[in-house]
Amino acid sequence: MFGKRLEIFRLFGFPIRVDLSWLLILFMVTYSLASGYFPANHPGMPGSAYWAMAFVAAIGLFLSILFHELAHSLVGRHYRLPIDGITLFIFGGVAEMREEAESPRVEFLMSAVGPVASAALALLFFYFRHLTEQYEVNRALELIFYYLGFMNMILALFNLVPAFPLDGGRMFRSILWAVKKDFDWATRVAAKIGWGFGWLLIGYGAFTLAGGNSFGGLWYILIGFFLKQASSMSEQQVVLKKRLEKTKVADLMQRQFVQVDPEVTLEQLQRELAGREVYPQLPVVAAGRLVGFLPLGKLEGLSREHWLHGRVEQFTDRDFQKISIAPGESAWAALEAMKGGPWGQLFVVEGDRLLGVISANDLLSWVRAKSG
Ligand SMILES: [Zn+2]
């Protein structure tokens, strides 16, 4: 989903990253505030003052979004959901969860806390605005507080729309899930609404565009596309997960694969492998037993001396358990195991007997063939 990201700092242990697209939105928000909102409400100031106010307000907006995502992340952590961090990007922010919540209650709490956090911030900023106005502190500050109060209210309300994957859509899904006890069904329904809401925004954007407001119109269209895309993706993921859960590793593994004897010299190995398709972690098998694996990456840049006299044994990693899976496990479990490690492939073993090999590519081409 993201292009180049930059970690800017850590907050409560969560890495906070910005996607490059965020710089664009930071500029656009600052520009629109400096050229519209501030001059209109506080006339007679020099241009540089408007840019300074606009920049402070824009940063305040992104800190507010961060606060919203932090609320999600802290509740997630409380329920032991792995959170990879928070990323700010063109459409706001996202707390990256690696897993779905284990129960409807956790999903509901975790999603609801976001809009609640934004609503609380809105009230706080409106109160600050009231104070600055009452004591006539500073007109610019008053405008900044009003803007932040207003934007946080919009954030709270927009996120409450029951369109998956917005927070409201997640809350709605958790309710459906609790009522029908069917997570997949609940996801499909909530995702359909998200998809519909996406189209609604696109339609509204086109209407606004036709009315002459090109910036606002384009913005709605972009957000609409993003929502539509995100909702169909989560629906597909649920379908994919279901298919993979129902399929056993033994049904998808490759039974034909190149394996190598530990006694072989690297030179012989090179000759044997020439022109053959092999897995990057080559199984090392002696007397019918798996003894380890040879990560081919290890052989890169070896001296000529090594190539001539080195044997496979010397470069074999004997801990093959860490890249193994049992034939009866589900294909989903295999995918999860591959995601967690650096290998991209697994040995399918029973004890130390190697039955087959399965790679992320094998899984993906199977899924593609099924859905094509
Ligand atoms: Zn949220």
XYZ file of N, CA and C and ligand atoms in Angstrom, residues 68-69 72 93 110-111 113-115 118 159 165-167, ligand 1:
43
model
N -5.110 9.917 17.176
C -6.189 8.989 16.826
C -5.621 7.573 16.594
N -4.561 7.481 15.808
C -3.975 6.168 15.515
C -3.315 5.563 16.749
N -5.864 3.751 18.753
C -6.075 2.400 18.212
C -4.944 1.459 18.650
N -3.905 8.589 8.420
C -2.968 7.720 9.121
C -3.519 6.323 9.221
N -11.348 -1.607 19.886
C -10.182 -1.073 19.216
C -10.575 -0.053 18.146
N -11.678 -0.298 17.435
C -12.074 0.657 16.392
C -12.734 1.889 16.996
N -12.311 3.389 19.758
C -11.485 4.330 20.511
C -10.927 5.439 19.614
N -10.810 5.177 18.306
C -10.280 6.192 17.386
C -11.187 7.408 17.303
N -12.445 7.226 16.885
C -13.367 8.362 16.843
C -13.563 9.006 18.217
N -10.678 11.305 18.738
C -10.788 12.512 17.913
C -11.856 13.449 18.455
N -15.053 8.970 10.349
C -14.633 7.610 10.694
C -15.756 6.770 11.276
N -13.010 -0.105 5.187
C -12.287 -0.298 6.447
C -12.218 0.925 7.364
N -13.146 1.873 7.231
C -13.186 2.956 8.216
C -13.529 2.377 9.593
N -13.230 3.140 10.635
C -13.495 2.642 11.995
C -14.950 2.236 12.172
Zn -9.351 5.205 13.131
